[in-house]
XYZ file of C-alpha atoms in Angstrom:
742
model
C 178.846 82.713 75.114
C 181.811 81.896 72.846
C 180.390 84.176 70.158
C 180.181 87.098 72.634
C 183.790 86.554 73.784
C 184.956 86.368 70.160
C 183.120 89.578 69.324
C 184.699 91.279 72.352
C 188.191 90.275 71.156
C 187.461 91.624 67.662
C 186.040 94.897 69.022
C 188.617 95.474 71.721
C 191.358 97.000 69.525
C 188.916 99.513 68.040
C 187.479 100.483 71.416
C 190.949 100.652 72.948
C 192.149 102.939 70.177
C 189.163 105.271 70.712
C 189.771 105.449 74.428
C 193.459 106.302 73.813
C 192.872 109.091 71.303
C 189.410 110.580 72.054
C 190.526 113.098 74.649
C 192.894 114.616 72.094
C 189.964 115.577 69.858
C 188.775 119.193 70.547
C 185.051 118.482 70.613
C 182.401 116.170 72.047
C 182.880 112.565 70.858
C 180.909 109.507 71.995
C 180.273 105.984 70.755
C 177.518 103.396 71.244
C 176.995 99.746 70.390
C 174.362 98.522 67.949
C 171.786 98.500 70.783
C 172.212 102.203 71.469
C 174.133 101.653 74.736
C 176.836 104.246 75.432
C 180.282 102.580 75.460
C 182.398 105.682 75.943
C 182.914 109.423 75.403
C 185.454 112.150 76.001
C 185.502 114.920 78.593
C 183.874 117.400 76.181
C 180.893 115.076 75.624
C 180.521 114.474 79.357
C 180.532 118.239 80.030
C 177.690 119.054 77.641
C 175.452 116.303 79.068
C 175.511 117.953 82.486
C 176.387 114.682 84.253
C 179.365 114.607 86.667
C 181.005 111.285 85.855
C 181.328 108.761 83.055
C 179.695 106.107 85.261
C 176.443 108.127 85.090
C 176.285 107.516 81.312
C 178.401 104.498 80.269
C 176.233 101.363 80.028
C 173.004 103.339 79.655
C 170.871 104.178 76.640
C 169.046 107.343 75.586
C 165.756 106.217 77.162
C 167.587 105.971 80.510
C 169.113 109.424 80.158
C 166.634 111.700 78.319
C 163.461 109.693 77.537
C 161.514 112.572 75.960
C 164.189 112.958 73.257
C 165.242 109.315 72.952
C 162.994 108.296 70.093
C 164.428 110.884 67.679
C 168.035 110.102 68.686
C 167.599 106.340 68.298
C 165.893 106.774 64.913
C 168.987 108.655 63.736
C 171.274 105.905 65.120
C 169.263 103.210 63.346
C 169.445 105.097 60.046
C 173.256 105.149 60.276
C 173.390 101.447 61.179
C 170.937 100.576 58.380
C 172.583 102.607 55.579
C 176.215 102.480 56.696
C 176.453 106.166 55.755
C 177.228 109.250 57.867
C 174.282 111.403 58.959
C 174.192 115.167 59.609
C 171.183 116.248 61.667
C 169.980 118.068 64.799
C 169.257 116.529 68.198
C 168.324 117.630 71.707
C 168.955 116.393 75.223
C 167.868 117.565 78.635
C 170.439 118.012 81.372
C 169.805 116.864 84.964
C 168.963 120.463 85.940
C 166.183 120.541 83.330
C 167.954 122.693 80.773
C 167.482 121.650 77.142
C 170.601 121.589 74.948
C 170.440 121.585 71.139
C 173.118 120.102 68.861
C 174.136 119.755 65.288
C 175.344 116.157 65.209
C 177.352 114.101 62.770
C 176.966 110.354 63.206
C 178.935 107.679 61.366
C 179.159 103.885 61.528
C 181.642 102.430 64.057
C 183.443 99.518 62.402
C 185.768 96.807 63.662
C 189.108 95.859 62.033
C 187.247 93.693 59.516
C 184.936 96.523 58.406
C 181.852 95.216 60.227
C 179.529 97.823 61.733
C 179.557 97.371 65.499
C 177.871 100.641 66.522
C 177.922 104.360 65.848
C 180.318 107.179 66.652
C 179.052 110.675 67.015
C 180.272 114.224 67.190
C 178.078 117.060 68.527
C 178.198 120.831 68.186
C 176.223 122.806 70.782
C 173.909 125.222 68.972
C 171.704 126.044 71.948
C 172.580 129.716 71.972
C 172.245 129.956 68.210
C 168.809 128.342 68.344
C 167.879 130.608 71.209
C 168.612 133.623 69.059
C 166.591 132.119 66.208
C 163.601 131.815 68.532
C 163.948 135.239 70.145
C 161.670 136.836 67.562
C 158.913 134.395 68.545
C 159.288 135.248 72.213
C 159.089 138.953 71.391
C 156.159 138.587 69.009
C 154.092 136.000 70.941
C 152.800 138.285 73.765
C 151.196 140.609 71.212
C 149.422 137.787 69.361
C 145.633 137.809 70.034
C 145.364 134.119 70.802
C 147.273 131.057 72.067
C 150.665 130.677 70.287
C 153.272 128.025 71.122
C 156.280 126.392 69.494
C 158.008 123.034 69.874
C 161.187 121.356 68.691
C 161.369 118.255 66.465
C 160.756 116.046 69.512
C 157.492 117.876 70.310
C 159.090 119.473 73.373
C 157.550 122.857 74.208
C 160.115 125.646 73.753
C 157.890 128.629 74.387
C 154.371 130.077 74.353
C 152.469 133.240 75.207
C 150.185 134.119 78.126
C 147.066 133.123 76.174
C 148.383 129.567 75.934
C 148.878 129.402 79.685
C 145.359 130.690 80.223
C 143.562 128.188 77.987
C 145.578 125.214 79.274
C 145.139 126.126 82.936
C 148.885 125.780 83.585
C 150.113 128.379 86.057
C 153.628 129.275 84.858
C 155.969 128.993 81.895
C 158.309 126.871 84.022
C 155.583 124.222 84.321
C 155.263 124.126 80.523
C 158.639 124.668 78.845
C 160.752 121.542 78.436
C 157.736 119.266 78.763
C 156.143 117.085 76.133
C 152.487 116.395 75.497
C 152.981 113.039 77.202
C 153.990 114.909 80.362
C 151.042 117.317 80.201
C 148.033 115.412 78.796
C 149.076 111.806 78.169
C 145.623 110.553 77.126
C 145.616 112.908 74.103
C 149.366 113.000 73.419
C 149.433 110.417 70.604
C 147.032 112.481 68.519
C 148.799 115.802 69.204
C 152.285 114.429 68.451
C 151.079 112.721 65.257
C 149.929 116.127 63.983
C 153.349 117.605 64.818
C 155.085 114.780 62.944
C 152.846 115.288 59.918
C 153.876 118.953 59.734
C 157.590 118.140 59.993
C 157.334 115.220 57.552
C 155.424 117.099 54.854
C 156.667 120.615 55.513
C 153.089 121.822 55.120
C 150.572 123.438 57.449
C 147.853 121.250 58.987
C 144.413 122.222 60.296
C 143.176 119.745 62.921
C 141.062 119.288 66.041
C 142.844 118.431 69.276
C 141.934 117.976 72.918
C 143.791 118.475 76.195
C 143.056 117.858 79.861
C 143.315 120.812 82.243
C 144.877 120.351 85.692
C 141.290 120.399 87.055
C 140.412 117.317 84.982
C 138.226 119.300 82.568
C 138.650 118.441 78.877
C 139.014 121.302 76.384
C 138.756 121.061 72.609
C 140.625 123.217 70.054
C 140.884 123.865 66.356
C 144.664 124.068 65.767
C 146.749 125.325 62.879
C 150.345 124.056 62.878
C 153.114 125.115 60.503
C 156.817 124.176 60.231
C 159.352 126.136 62.263
C 162.522 126.741 60.185
C 166.047 127.817 61.083
C 168.083 130.411 59.148
C 169.113 127.799 56.605
C 165.503 126.741 55.942
C 165.761 123.486 57.864
C 162.663 122.377 59.801
C 163.547 122.484 63.475
C 160.058 122.130 64.968
C 156.521 123.433 64.666
C 154.628 126.569 65.623
C 150.978 126.308 66.516
C 147.903 128.444 67.062
C 144.766 127.190 68.870
C 141.116 128.311 69.002
C 138.994 127.023 71.876
C 135.904 125.220 70.476
C 134.876 123.452 73.691
C 131.468 125.135 73.880
C 130.758 124.277 70.251
C 131.818 120.630 70.739
C 129.737 120.300 73.883
C 126.743 121.782 72.093
C 127.188 119.320 69.220
C 127.626 116.450 71.653
C 124.596 117.559 73.649
C 122.555 117.818 70.467
C 123.482 114.271 69.460
C 122.884 113.059 73.012
C 119.519 114.825 73.136
C 118.480 113.390 69.795
C 119.512 109.914 70.925
C 117.788 110.402 74.262
C 114.698 111.720 72.526
C 114.477 108.599 70.367
C 115.021 106.417 73.424
C 112.379 108.290 75.420
C 109.906 108.070 72.552
C 110.416 104.313 72.372
C 110.109 103.998 76.144
C 106.961 106.112 76.130
C 105.447 103.938 73.427
C 106.196 100.819 75.402
C 105.151 102.426 78.692
C 101.860 103.444 77.083
C 101.361 99.870 75.957
C 102.288 98.612 79.430
C 99.865 101.074 80.993
C 97.086 99.898 78.661
C 97.787 96.256 79.517
C 97.809 97.075 83.238
C 94.599 99.083 82.815
C 92.995 96.159 80.999
C 94.100 93.749 83.731
C 93.080 95.808 86.751
C 89.429 96.178 85.828
C 88.807 92.407 85.591
C 90.692 92.055 88.866
C 88.181 94.401 90.509
C 85.379 92.217 89.157
C 87.044 89.026 90.347
C 87.659 90.505 93.797
C 84.026 91.550 94.098
C 82.909 88.092 92.984
C 84.999 86.464 95.686
C 83.634 88.798 98.369
C 79.971 88.477 97.368
C 79.634 84.835 96.290
C 79.368 83.223 99.716
C 77.777 80.141 98.201
C 81.148 79.141 96.709
C 83.038 76.744 99.023
C 85.734 78.409 101.087
C 88.660 76.548 99.487
C 87.491 77.637 96.042
C 87.028 81.218 97.179
C 90.580 81.210 98.572
C 91.886 79.866 95.252
C 90.002 82.588 93.355
C 91.305 85.249 95.732
C 94.903 84.108 95.293
C 94.460 84.049 91.512
C 93.151 87.628 91.601
C 96.095 88.721 93.751
C 98.549 87.013 91.412
C 97.133 88.719 88.328
C 97.076 92.037 90.186
C 100.750 91.580 91.018
C 101.520 91.218 87.327
C 99.761 94.517 86.591
C 101.480 96.292 89.488
C 104.897 94.973 88.507
C 104.360 96.042 84.907
C 103.550 99.607 85.939
C 106.421 99.802 88.427
C 108.921 99.231 85.614
C 107.958 102.625 84.158
C 107.576 104.669 87.309
C 110.115 107.389 88.041
C 112.955 106.378 90.306
C 112.644 107.163 93.977
C 114.299 110.295 95.251
C 117.924 110.288 96.242
C 117.990 109.007 99.845
C 120.785 111.472 100.645
C 118.464 114.412 99.965
C 115.852 115.756 102.379
C 112.359 114.541 101.558
C 109.132 116.208 102.578
C 106.593 114.281 104.638
C 103.424 113.456 102.747
C 100.095 111.812 103.379
C 100.265 108.294 101.967
C 97.614 105.612 101.630
C 99.237 102.770 103.547
C 97.350 99.869 101.955
C 98.420 100.857 98.435
C 102.084 101.238 99.435
C 102.090 97.833 101.143
C 100.642 96.144 98.067
C 103.250 97.855 95.882
C 106.136 96.722 98.125
C 104.735 93.204 98.350
C 104.582 92.943 94.557
C 108.224 93.992 94.259
C 109.334 91.435 96.810
C 107.459 88.620 95.088
C 109.441 89.316 91.933
C 112.704 89.942 93.762
C 112.545 86.560 95.519
C 110.678 84.596 92.858
C 113.543 82.056 92.697
C 112.869 81.070 96.341
C 110.006 78.903 97.589
C 108.619 81.671 99.787
C 104.946 82.586 99.911
C 104.143 86.265 100.367
C 100.650 87.125 101.574
C 98.724 90.007 103.134
C 95.765 90.457 105.463
C 94.187 93.902 105.735
C 91.354 94.625 108.157
C 88.314 96.187 106.509
C 88.751 99.598 108.160
C 92.471 99.752 107.342
C 92.210 100.022 103.546
C 91.523 103.760 103.828
C 94.109 104.634 106.507
C 96.635 107.427 105.895
C 99.862 108.269 107.694
C 102.187 111.237 107.199
C 105.725 110.209 106.338
C 108.562 110.548 103.816
C 107.365 108.149 101.091
C 110.764 106.876 99.935
C 112.037 106.397 103.473
C 108.864 104.501 104.388
C 109.198 102.197 101.384
C 112.868 101.525 102.138
C 112.038 100.721 105.761
C 109.375 98.186 104.740
C 111.723 96.721 102.128
C 114.483 96.308 104.733
C 112.159 94.551 107.184
C 110.864 92.162 104.517
C 114.458 91.412 103.461
C 115.258 90.521 107.065
C 112.180 88.290 107.226
C 113.358 86.464 104.087
C 116.847 86.078 105.599
C 115.287 84.463 108.664
C 113.898 81.692 106.428
C 117.476 80.714 105.479
C 116.661 79.723 101.878
C 114.061 77.198 102.970
C 110.347 77.145 102.238
C 108.544 79.691 104.331
C 105.994 82.449 104.532
C 106.084 86.224 104.918
C 102.811 87.950 105.853
C 101.955 91.650 105.886
C 99.084 92.607 108.179
C 97.439 96.016 108.327
C 95.206 97.198 111.169
C 93.814 100.640 111.941
C 91.584 102.432 114.403
C 90.747 106.112 114.777
C 94.160 106.901 116.281
C 96.743 104.421 115.081
C 97.835 102.441 112.035
C 99.670 99.173 112.677
C 101.755 97.321 110.093
C 102.963 93.863 110.993
C 105.635 91.884 109.091
C 105.554 88.221 110.132
C 107.716 85.269 109.131
C 107.846 81.637 110.230
C 111.638 81.562 110.181
C 114.252 80.825 112.803
C 113.214 83.565 115.207
C 115.762 85.619 117.096
C 117.560 85.185 120.400
C 116.723 87.564 123.234
C 120.101 89.301 122.983
C 119.556 90.089 119.287
C 116.058 91.397 120.006
C 117.476 93.587 122.817
C 120.147 94.978 120.473
C 117.531 95.921 117.907
C 115.301 97.576 120.500
C 118.357 99.504 121.746
C 119.000 100.655 118.154
C 122.252 98.706 117.869
C 123.122 97.522 114.357
C 122.863 93.750 113.913
C 124.634 92.285 110.876
C 125.564 88.777 111.982
C 123.950 86.173 109.734
C 122.512 88.825 107.424
C 122.843 88.684 103.657
C 123.927 91.573 101.467
C 124.035 94.003 104.371
C 120.327 93.618 105.173
C 121.038 94.057 108.875
C 122.254 97.584 108.226
C 118.715 98.394 107.094
C 117.508 98.363 110.686
C 119.360 101.634 111.235
C 117.356 103.172 108.406
C 114.142 101.715 109.895
C 114.853 103.389 113.236
C 115.647 106.702 111.549
C 112.337 106.564 109.694
C 110.441 105.790 112.885
C 112.184 108.536 114.864
C 111.504 111.116 112.151
C 107.820 110.234 111.812
C 106.539 109.524 115.336
C 106.598 105.796 114.712
C 107.082 102.937 117.160
C 108.493 99.425 116.784
C 107.665 96.267 118.696
C 109.172 92.800 118.227
C 107.596 89.485 119.155
C 109.845 86.542 118.358
C 110.043 82.920 119.406
C 113.288 81.132 118.706
C 112.684 78.437 116.113
C 109.113 79.582 115.365
C 109.291 83.005 113.762
C 109.204 86.752 114.249
C 106.569 89.469 114.051
C 107.680 93.099 113.846
C 104.972 95.710 114.347
C 105.286 99.317 113.202
C 102.826 101.809 114.662
C 102.157 105.289 113.267
C 99.605 107.987 114.130
C 96.610 107.833 111.814
C 96.021 111.052 109.920
C 92.870 112.505 108.418
C 92.686 111.675 104.706
C 93.533 114.394 102.162
C 90.676 116.481 100.838
C 90.682 114.725 97.458
C 90.188 111.240 98.923
C 86.842 109.490 99.391
C 86.359 107.112 102.320
C 82.674 106.454 101.694
C 79.977 106.595 99.044
C 76.808 108.224 100.418
C 73.662 107.839 98.341
C 70.064 108.884 98.755
C 67.540 106.098 98.515
C 66.094 107.437 95.224
C 69.394 108.265 93.486
C 70.326 107.444 89.904
C 73.848 106.030 89.919
C 75.566 106.540 86.567
C 78.584 104.262 86.120
C 81.009 105.346 83.408
C 83.949 103.089 82.521
C 85.355 101.782 79.246
C 85.887 98.288 80.665
C 82.869 95.995 80.805
C 84.202 94.023 83.751
C 84.209 97.044 86.082
C 80.512 97.480 85.359
C 79.974 93.902 86.536
C 81.958 94.650 89.695
C 79.824 97.719 90.535
C 76.606 95.858 89.679
C 77.505 93.076 92.114
C 78.399 95.561 94.844
C 75.043 97.329 94.572
C 73.063 94.113 94.284
C 74.499 93.013 97.613
C 73.434 96.322 99.217
C 70.080 97.100 97.632
C 68.328 93.728 97.837
C 65.277 95.305 96.252
C 64.563 97.526 99.271
C 65.620 100.814 97.689
C 64.591 102.627 94.547
C 68.185 103.388 93.509
C 68.701 102.894 89.785
C 71.948 102.010 87.992
C 72.824 103.218 84.526
C 75.966 101.959 82.735
C 78.002 103.596 79.963
C 81.287 102.597 78.316
C 81.553 105.691 76.117
C 82.233 108.976 77.936
C 80.363 111.043 75.339
C 77.270 108.818 75.636
C 77.266 109.151 79.417
C 77.637 112.925 79.204
C 74.787 113.250 76.717
C 72.524 111.079 78.864
C 73.111 113.163 82.012
C 72.691 116.482 80.215
C 69.421 115.324 78.655
C 67.824 114.669 82.058
C 65.277 117.114 83.519
C 66.792 119.259 86.277
C 64.891 117.366 88.998
C 66.216 114.016 87.774
C 69.693 115.396 87.149
C 69.870 116.457 90.802
C 69.478 112.776 91.741
C 72.515 111.658 89.696
C 75.549 110.269 91.470
C 78.343 109.679 88.926
C 80.955 106.940 89.368
C 83.460 107.557 86.580
C 86.868 106.309 85.546
C 89.431 109.006 84.709
C 91.013 107.520 81.605
C 89.013 106.287 78.620
C 91.338 104.702 76.095
C 91.103 106.161 72.593
C 88.338 108.566 73.643
C 88.546 112.348 73.591
C 87.010 112.898 77.040
C 88.245 111.900 80.465
C 86.223 111.569 83.654
C 86.930 115.113 84.835
C 85.754 116.466 81.488
C 82.447 114.669 81.974
C 82.048 116.024 85.520
C 82.778 119.586 84.397
C 80.586 119.535 81.290
C 77.629 117.840 82.980
C 77.635 120.240 85.938
C 76.458 117.512 88.330
C 77.053 118.138 92.016
C 77.739 114.606 93.227
C 80.404 112.438 91.652
C 83.367 110.191 92.397
C 86.455 109.683 90.209
C 87.389 105.986 90.381
C 90.884 105.631 88.906
C 94.246 103.905 89.145
C 95.817 107.353 88.620
C 94.778 108.495 92.091
C 98.345 109.506 93.078
C 98.727 111.961 90.180
C 98.985 115.431 91.761
C 97.549 117.191 88.708
C 94.503 114.914 88.687
C 94.037 115.481 92.427
C 94.120 119.255 91.994
C 91.759 119.150 89.011
C 89.347 116.889 90.898
C 89.187 119.354 93.782
C 88.607 122.161 91.324
C 85.700 120.212 89.825
C 84.168 119.514 93.233
C 84.697 115.753 93.173
C 86.732 113.242 95.142
C 88.897 110.317 94.106
C 88.761 106.603 94.903
C 91.659 104.310 93.935
C 90.172 101.736 91.590
C 91.879 98.991 93.589
C 89.620 99.891 96.544
C 86.337 99.822 94.629
C 85.487 96.477 96.227
C 86.265 97.801 99.733
C 84.709 101.264 99.965
C 81.645 101.429 102.242
C 78.399 102.418 100.535
C 75.849 104.154 102.770
C 72.269 104.740 101.670
C 70.344 107.556 103.341
C 66.604 106.959 103.363
C 64.356 109.744 102.166
C 63.201 111.430 105.313
C 59.729 112.510 106.287
C 59.071 115.782 108.060
C 59.355 113.977 111.393
C 62.768 112.603 110.469
C 64.291 115.956 109.534
C 67.283 116.571 111.804
C 66.696 119.429 114.237
C 69.746 121.599 114.869
C 70.170 125.154 116.040
C 72.837 125.908 113.446
C 75.396 124.469 111.030
C 79.073 125.479 110.839
C 81.015 124.754 107.627
C 84.737 125.414 108.167
C 87.732 123.246 107.207
C 89.699 124.173 110.351
C 88.785 121.560 113.015
C 90.512 123.507 115.786
C 88.439 126.619 115.070
C 85.136 124.709 114.861
C 85.824 122.890 118.133
C 86.442 126.235 119.841
C 83.200 127.618 118.421
C 81.156 124.668 119.657
C 82.823 124.609 123.074
C 82.943 128.321 123.915
C 80.701 130.339 121.582
C 77.785 128.008 120.872
C 77.846 126.153 124.164
C 74.472 124.657 124.992
C 73.256 124.721 121.369
C 72.778 121.777 119.038
C 75.449 122.369 116.374
C 76.206 120.312 113.271
C 79.823 120.798 112.116
C 81.135 120.064 108.619
C 84.878 120.339 108.069
C 84.453 119.138 104.498
C 82.379 121.570 102.349
C 81.989 118.903 99.659
C 80.315 116.524 102.101
C 78.172 119.382 103.466
C 76.731 120.064 100.017
C 75.877 116.389 99.681
C 73.991 116.429 103.014
C 72.441 119.896 103.173
C 69.121 118.786 101.649
C 68.406 116.874 104.891
C 68.122 120.099 106.895
C 65.162 122.507 107.067
C 65.360 125.666 104.986
C 65.153 127.711 108.204
C 68.497 126.355 109.512
C 71.183 128.916 110.334
C 74.309 128.170 108.311
C 77.721 129.680 109.063
C 80.196 129.447 106.157
C 83.910 130.092 105.958
C 84.855 131.994 102.800
C 88.138 130.277 101.894
C 88.528 126.504 101.889
C 91.748 124.660 101.167
C 91.442 122.202 98.294
C 87.868 123.181 97.412
C 86.782 124.815 94.190
C 84.070 127.095 95.669
C 84.302 130.003 98.093
C 81.842 130.625 100.908
C 80.164 133.306 98.802
C 79.676 130.786 95.959
C 78.214 128.197 98.343
C 75.878 130.797 99.859
C 74.530 131.617 96.399
C 73.817 127.936 95.763
C 72.117 127.573 99.173
C 70.018 130.691 98.591
C 68.795 129.248 95.289
C 67.788 126.095 97.184
C 65.701 128.203 99.594
C 68.043 128.672 102.573
C 67.824 132.222 103.910
C 69.688 132.409 107.217
C 73.194 132.497 105.812
C 76.301 133.932 107.507
C 79.866 134.327 106.274
C 82.653 133.846 108.853
C 85.665 135.455 107.227
C 88.749 137.546 107.754
C 88.400 138.939 104.219
C 87.464 142.578 103.657
C 84.408 143.338 101.501
C 83.365 146.742 100.236
C 79.847 147.979 100.894
C 77.395 146.392 98.471
C 79.890 143.735 97.360
C 78.040 140.916 99.169
C 74.440 139.922 98.352
C 71.671 140.991 100.742
C 70.912 137.390 101.800
C 74.441 136.913 103.199
C 75.542 138.454 106.528
C 79.287 138.894 107.084
C 80.782 138.232 110.541
C 84.535 138.852 110.912
C 86.146 135.849 112.596
C 87.854 138.017 115.143
C 84.488 139.371 116.389
C 83.361 136.337 118.377
C 80.963 138.421 120.470
C 78.778 139.117 117.431
C 78.372 135.387 116.911
C 77.306 135.023 120.550
C 74.640 137.679 120.012
C 73.339 135.865 116.927
């Protein structure tokens, strides 16, 4: 404190003398202390700053008054204080109204009576008009330049530019640009831009650089810039002039190329690992099928041991499912509209259950499932992602009800001809009547829920409302809750097989590259045949071997072949559909874990085969049709083969009333069964079938070759005279009366 007072006493005479004489000097004079704080000035200096009173300036520094120019001014002050020598240079300030003023300044050290430097004293000469004239040629020339041109002063303040510059920067008017610095316009890139300006002014040489700016829209643009010094009439550098070329498209292309190359490498690595994961899952699932069949067939094993085996099989299956799920595509964005699809409920439930086991593996909760035999093959029509989210939400709520204690969550699946019922049960705390009533009234319930799980009930209701579903709750407080979802059961898609139908003298060829699946099929057939049928089994692990065996059979024996084939054979050239196509056999079933692949479904239909999920190999019913004698041949008046159930029902009810009619809505199944009917049977065929590889004309040709002669084509198609074979009679669908006459 004493030092400050002493310094004030020493400085006072000098400051007092300045204050007494400064207004007599005919020009702007000002003085600052060593910290750059303004201590005083005369009326001329106050006038050129644009401020109204001394109190607006005295006690403030250049950062307070004109921050965009302060750095240059303070650097000049520090040079004077450091060297103790006068300095002649140029500086700029910005007045309160936004006008930029340019000066030639002379700064000298301010000393006390003892010769110590206590600050600086400066004198300024306004050269704004002179500089304006120096820059007029730029303003006149810039509009005619075929590209963005701009110029700045030594403080990197924009002094002018042409229309092209406004256009590429997205700034609307010159007034929004002039007088601003890069820090005002695009602060995140300003350091780089200003450093290039400083390099030009420091070296006096042109620079060629890349720069970036941010448009008012937030878009980033990239430029190749050339900057050169801007000189006054005396050759002094007073700023820079720049020219820019937009290279945004080029930069984005380069960035995209690098990103694509990186992504390509990443995808290749993921595909390699996914392929390995798929192979491991493939290798696991086949033994699981064997183990499941063993558990079902070996009744001599004590029940507790069978349960242990079953749980082991489920556990290993969960590992395979979880492994595959890691490499499945993400579900669709829930905000986007999703089409309703036919889904196999049992497979979706098993998938969800696997995910939940891994999600809650840190908790002592047992997840289990119980599917009725006739429910494994039940389909519903629903938005797949919405359905999965609804099930996930309900299971989350069931876990919440267990309150982090040991407990159990069960999924039950039941189905009849009309309905599919899914039940999620827990042995948790149950729910009070008022909570149950809120849920049934579609009121959100979040109390006591973790991580917003209660909000999921809204999504559950939306899914039910959009898909003709119903919800029922049975809950006992302190004992647990069962929530039942009910959906209309739908007919399975054309590619799906619900049953294996064999003739009693068939040759079943089983083609799979995993030995354990052969054991599973062998056990299934042993439990059915019991030595009472003459069905033979033939096993192949190599697709080419199986194909050669079938093709080497005499035509009579080949007609008895029923092929059960996997789709994928690891490290083999053929797949199951190749074998079906190249063998030309009429009866086959593709047994594969890739059942949901749309391309495989379409190809299977084209090849005249159906698909069975490999996970259901132990569940599918196998029916054996005994070879019939003449007395056992079914007697019908006619057969109708049309995939439109509504149309066939109308025919039977109104056109063929009183006749014994056999209807086939599935042409594939018809071809499997047609040999049971006498060659004299009237057969009415549609010409176009959805999801079937043959037309009615093609089927008629095959039937004619088998000896069937009374063949009719029900079609809306037009055929020219002589286009149809003589053995086939066309009946337009709209001419019902002709069918009555027949």
